[in-house]
Short mmCIF file of C-alpha atoms in Angstrom, two decimals:
data_model
loop_
_atom_site.label_atom_id
_atom_site.label_comp_id
_atom_site.label_asym_id
_atom_site.label_seq_id
_atom_site.Cartn_x
_atom_site.Cartn_y
_atom_site.Cartn_z
CA PRO R 1 0.00 0.00 0.00
CA SER R 2 1.08 3.60 -0.63
CA ARG R 3 -0.51 4.60 2.68
CA GLU R 4 -1.27 2.71 5.89
CA VAL R 5 -4.53 1.43 4.39
CA GLY R 6 -4.79 0.44 0.73
CA GLY R 7 -7.58 0.37 -1.82
CA ASP R 8 -6.25 -2.52 -3.89
CA TYR R 9 -7.77 -5.96 -3.48
CA PHE R 10 -6.65 -9.39 -4.60
CA ASP R 11 -7.79 -12.86 -3.64
CA CYS R 12 -7.60 -16.51 -4.59
CA ILE R 13 -10.78 -18.24 -3.45
CA ASP R 14 -11.00 -22.03 -3.26
CA LEU R 15 -14.41 -22.99 -4.71
CA GLY R 16 -13.88 -26.72 -4.22
CA ASN R 17 -13.38 -29.55 -6.70
CA GLY R 18 -10.22 -27.98 -8.10
CA LYS R 19 -11.88 -24.68 -9.00
CA TYR R 20 -10.67 -21.25 -7.93
CA ALA R 21 -11.67 -17.61 -8.30
CA LEU R 22 -8.78 -15.21 -8.93
CA ILE R 23 -9.56 -11.58 -8.15
CA MET R 24 -7.77 -8.30 -8.83
CA ALA R 25 -9.44 -4.97 -8.10
CA ASP R 26 -8.61 -1.32 -7.47
CA VAL R 27 -10.81 1.32 -5.84
CA ALA R 28 -10.64 4.87 -7.22
CA GLY R 29 -8.97 6.79 -4.42
CA LYS R 30 -7.01 5.66 -1.36
CA GLY R 31 -7.25 5.49 2.39
CA ILE R 32 -10.05 4.43 4.73
CA SER R 33 -12.97 5.10 2.37
CA ALA R 34 -11.38 2.98 -0.37
CA ALA R 35 -10.63 0.18 2.09
CA LEU R 36 -14.25 0.17 3.31
CA LEU R 37 -15.51 -0.21 -0.25
CA VAL R 38 -13.09 -3.10 -0.76
CA SER R 39 -14.59 -4.71 2.34
CA THR R 40 -18.08 -4.39 0.84
CA LEU R 41 -16.88 -5.96 -2.41
CA ASN R 42 -15.19 -8.80 -0.55
CA ALA R 43 -18.30 -9.71 1.45
CA ALA R 44 -20.61 -9.54 -1.58
CA LEU R 45 -18.22 -11.54 -3.75
CA TYR R 46 -18.02 -14.44 -1.31
CA SER R 47 -21.81 -14.48 -1.05
CA TYR R 48 -22.43 -14.37 -4.81
CA LEU R 49 -19.84 -17.07 -5.54
CA GLU R 50 -21.96 -19.49 -3.53
CA ILE R 51 -24.79 -18.96 -6.03
CA ASP R 52 -24.54 -20.90 -9.28
CA VAL R 53 -24.97 -18.05 -11.77
CA PRO R 54 -23.02 -17.18 -14.95
CA LEU R 55 -19.93 -15.08 -14.30
CA THR R 56 -21.26 -12.10 -16.28
CA GLU R 57 -24.44 -12.09 -14.17
CA LEU R 58 -22.36 -12.23 -10.98
CA VAL R 59 -20.42 -9.14 -12.07
CA GLU R 60 -23.67 -7.34 -12.96
CA LYS R 61 -24.91 -8.02 -9.41
CA LEU R 62 -21.67 -6.66 -7.97
CA ASN R 63 -21.98 -3.52 -10.10
CA LYS R 64 -25.49 -2.79 -8.84
CA LEU R 65 -24.41 -3.30 -5.23
CA ILE R 66 -21.30 -1.11 -5.47
CA PHE R 67 -23.27 1.59 -7.33
CA ARG R 68 -25.79 1.74 -4.45
CA SER R 69 -23.09 1.51 -1.75
CA SER R 70 -20.62 4.15 -2.92
CA PRO R 71 -20.56 7.92 -3.51
CA SER R 72 -20.53 9.18 -7.10
CA ASP R 73 -16.75 9.68 -7.14
CA LYS R 74 -15.98 6.11 -6.05
CA TYR R 75 -15.90 3.02 -8.26
CA ILE R 76 -13.87 -0.19 -8.53
CA THR R 77 -11.99 -1.58 -11.48
CA PHE R 78 -12.40 -5.33 -11.16
CA PHE R 79 -11.00 -8.46 -12.81
CA ILE R 80 -12.20 -11.98 -12.05
CA ALA R 81 -11.04 -15.30 -13.48
CA LEU R 82 -12.71 -18.63 -12.64
CA LEU R 83 -10.11 -21.36 -13.02
CA ASP R 84 -10.72 -25.08 -13.37
CA SER R 85 -7.29 -26.35 -12.35
CA LYS R 86 -8.00 -29.84 -13.69
CA SER R 87 -8.82 -28.84 -17.26
CA GLY R 88 -7.06 -25.48 -17.39
CA GLU R 89 -10.26 -23.78 -18.53
CA VAL R 90 -10.59 -20.15 -17.39
CA GLU R 91 -13.66 -17.89 -17.54
CA ILE R 92 -12.90 -14.17 -17.33
CA VAL R 93 -14.68 -10.85 -16.94
CA ASN R 94 -12.73 -7.58 -16.90
CA ALA R 95 -14.77 -4.70 -15.48
CA GLY R 96 -12.72 -1.65 -16.40
CA HIS R 97 -9.46 -3.02 -14.99
CA ASN R 98 -6.00 -2.99 -16.54
CA PRO R 99 -5.67 -5.69 -19.22
CA ALA R 100 -4.45 -9.00 -17.81
CA LEU R 101 -1.44 -10.43 -19.63
CA PHE R 102 -1.74 -14.02 -20.88
CA LEU R 103 1.59 -15.43 -22.03
CA LYS R 104 1.64 -18.76 -23.84
CA LYS R 105 4.55 -21.17 -23.76
CA ASP R 106 5.39 -20.31 -27.38
CA GLY R 107 5.92 -16.65 -26.42
CA LYS R 108 2.63 -15.30 -27.81
CA LEU R 109 1.23 -12.56 -25.56
CA GLU R 110 -2.47 -11.65 -25.31
CA GLN R 111 -3.91 -8.69 -23.41
CA ILE R 112 -7.35 -9.50 -21.95
CA GLU R 113 -9.59 -6.44 -21.93
CA ALA R 114 -13.12 -7.76 -22.69
CA GLY R 115 -15.71 -7.04 -20.03
CA GLY R 116 -17.36 -3.71 -19.34
CA ILE R 117 -17.27 -0.61 -17.12
CA GLY R 118 -15.86 -0.45 -13.61
CA LEU R 119 -18.10 -1.51 -10.73
CA GLY R 120 -20.22 1.34 -9.41
CA MET R 121 -19.63 3.74 -12.29
CA LEU R 122 -23.10 3.39 -13.84
CA ASP R 123 -26.18 1.25 -13.37
CA LEU R 124 -27.81 1.36 -16.79
CA GLY R 125 -28.25 -2.37 -17.26
CA MET R 126 -25.37 -2.61 -19.74
CA PRO R 127 -24.32 -6.28 -19.97
CA TYR R 128 -20.80 -7.45 -19.23
CA VAL R 129 -18.94 -9.56 -21.76
CA GLY R 130 -17.03 -12.66 -20.73
CA GLN R 131 -14.07 -14.39 -22.30
CA SER R 132 -12.80 -17.96 -22.09
CA LEU R 133 -9.32 -19.37 -22.50
CA ARG R 134 -7.35 -22.48 -21.64
CA ILE R 135 -4.12 -22.26 -19.66
CA ASN R 136 -1.79 -25.09 -20.64
CA SER R 137 1.55 -26.27 -19.30
CA GLY R 138 4.08 -23.45 -19.54
CA ASP R 139 1.45 -20.69 -19.84
CA SER R 140 1.20 -17.73 -17.43
CA LEU R 141 -1.52 -15.26 -16.48
CA PHE R 142 -0.35 -11.98 -14.94
CA LEU R 143 -2.76 -9.74 -13.00
CA TYR R 144 -1.78 -6.35 -11.58
CA THR R 145 -3.03 -2.90 -10.59
CA ASP R 146 -2.03 0.43 -12.14
CA GLY R 147 0.38 1.12 -9.29
CA ILE R 148 2.98 -0.74 -11.35
CA PRO R 149 2.85 0.89 -14.82
CA GLU R 150 2.00 4.32 -13.37
CA ALA R 151 4.76 4.31 -10.72
CA MET R 152 6.59 7.61 -11.19
CA ASN R 153 10.18 8.73 -10.52
CA LEU R 154 11.40 12.19 -9.52
CA ASN R 155 11.45 13.26 -13.19
CA GLU R 156 7.71 12.42 -13.38
CA GLU R 157 8.42 9.57 -15.80
CA GLU R 158 6.18 6.51 -15.51
CA TYR R 159 7.42 2.94 -15.26
CA SER R 160 4.95 2.32 -18.15
CA ASP R 161 3.04 -0.62 -19.59
CA GLU R 162 5.83 -1.20 -22.09
CA LYS R 163 8.50 -1.61 -19.40
CA MET R 164 6.21 -3.86 -17.35
CA ILE R 165 5.47 -6.11 -20.35
CA GLU R 166 9.16 -6.25 -21.26
CA PHE R 167 9.99 -7.32 -17.70
CA PHE R 168 7.25 -9.97 -17.78
CA LEU R 169 8.54 -11.45 -21.03
CA LYS R 170 12.17 -11.48 -19.88
CA ASN R 171 11.37 -13.07 -16.50
CA SER R 172 8.56 -15.44 -17.47
CA GLU R 173 10.68 -18.51 -16.64
CA SER R 174 11.09 -17.43 -13.00
CA SER R 175 9.08 -19.03 -10.23
CA THR R 176 5.97 -17.10 -9.21
CA ASN R 177 7.53 -15.88 -5.96
CA GLU R 178 10.80 -14.88 -7.64
CA PHE R 179 8.92 -13.01 -10.33
CA ILE R 180 6.78 -11.02 -7.89
CA VAL R 181 9.72 -10.06 -5.66
CA SER R 182 11.93 -9.06 -8.60
CA MET R 183 9.15 -7.08 -10.31
CA VAL R 184 8.50 -5.02 -7.18
CA LYS R 185 12.24 -4.42 -6.79
CA ASP R 186 12.50 -3.30 -10.42
CA VAL R 187 9.67 -0.79 -9.91
CA GLN R 188 11.29 0.50 -6.71
CA LYS R 189 14.65 0.85 -8.49
CA PHE R 190 12.99 2.87 -11.26
CA VAL R 191 11.11 5.12 -8.82
CA GLY R 192 14.20 5.76 -6.71
CA GLU R 193 13.65 8.34 -3.98
CA ALA R 194 10.22 9.44 -5.25
CA GLN R 195 7.31 8.86 -2.90
CA GLN R 196 5.14 5.86 -3.77
CA SER R 197 2.06 7.39 -5.41
CA ASP R 198 -0.27 4.38 -5.52
CA ASP R 199 -0.83 0.90 -4.13
CA ILE R 200 1.06 -1.90 -5.89
CA THR R 201 -0.51 -5.32 -6.28
CA LEU R 202 0.30 -8.24 -8.56
CA LEU R 203 -0.62 -11.88 -8.92
CA LEU R 204 0.91 -14.48 -11.22
CA LEU R 205 -0.67 -17.80 -12.19
CA LYS R 206 1.53 -20.39 -13.90
CA ARG R 207 0.71 -23.89 -15.03
CA VAL R 208 3.72 -26.17 -14.77
#
């Protein structure tokens, strides 16, 4: 977190039978109010995941709830992936969040953007769009918040999406823990003595 209390949220929820929900979200703003909205999202998400509804419908329910629960200047960018670890099948909805990076073993990189608006921005009944993919042996899925590409040094230069993607490609063979630690260190090295401007969160899924 960039302050004592952060507004980023990530989770890996065991749904049983080898299935998991991977979450990455970021509340507009920081501090206590952002953390409280994250708490609301967390409670609602766990409740809705117990209901057998399509992923796009689940996200629509979350949007309505966050819209009613937050002031007009607060919303949440939200990414959810439902993983079947046995088959490698993944269902995804991206609600206004940074594109997830899906790197295949052959080096092909895909940015996953399909979805809809951030949670709580509008409640106009606009449907969310889902996407499906299969993660095979050697593939990686990288989730993150904008605290990485938008990290800024004293010259007001951003770390950037390009630098982040380059780092991901060069270090894709690292273990998940090694990758996360080294990515954070690389961002800190770039920022130098500048004050951390935003929360930094990342999650890496690899299939061995």
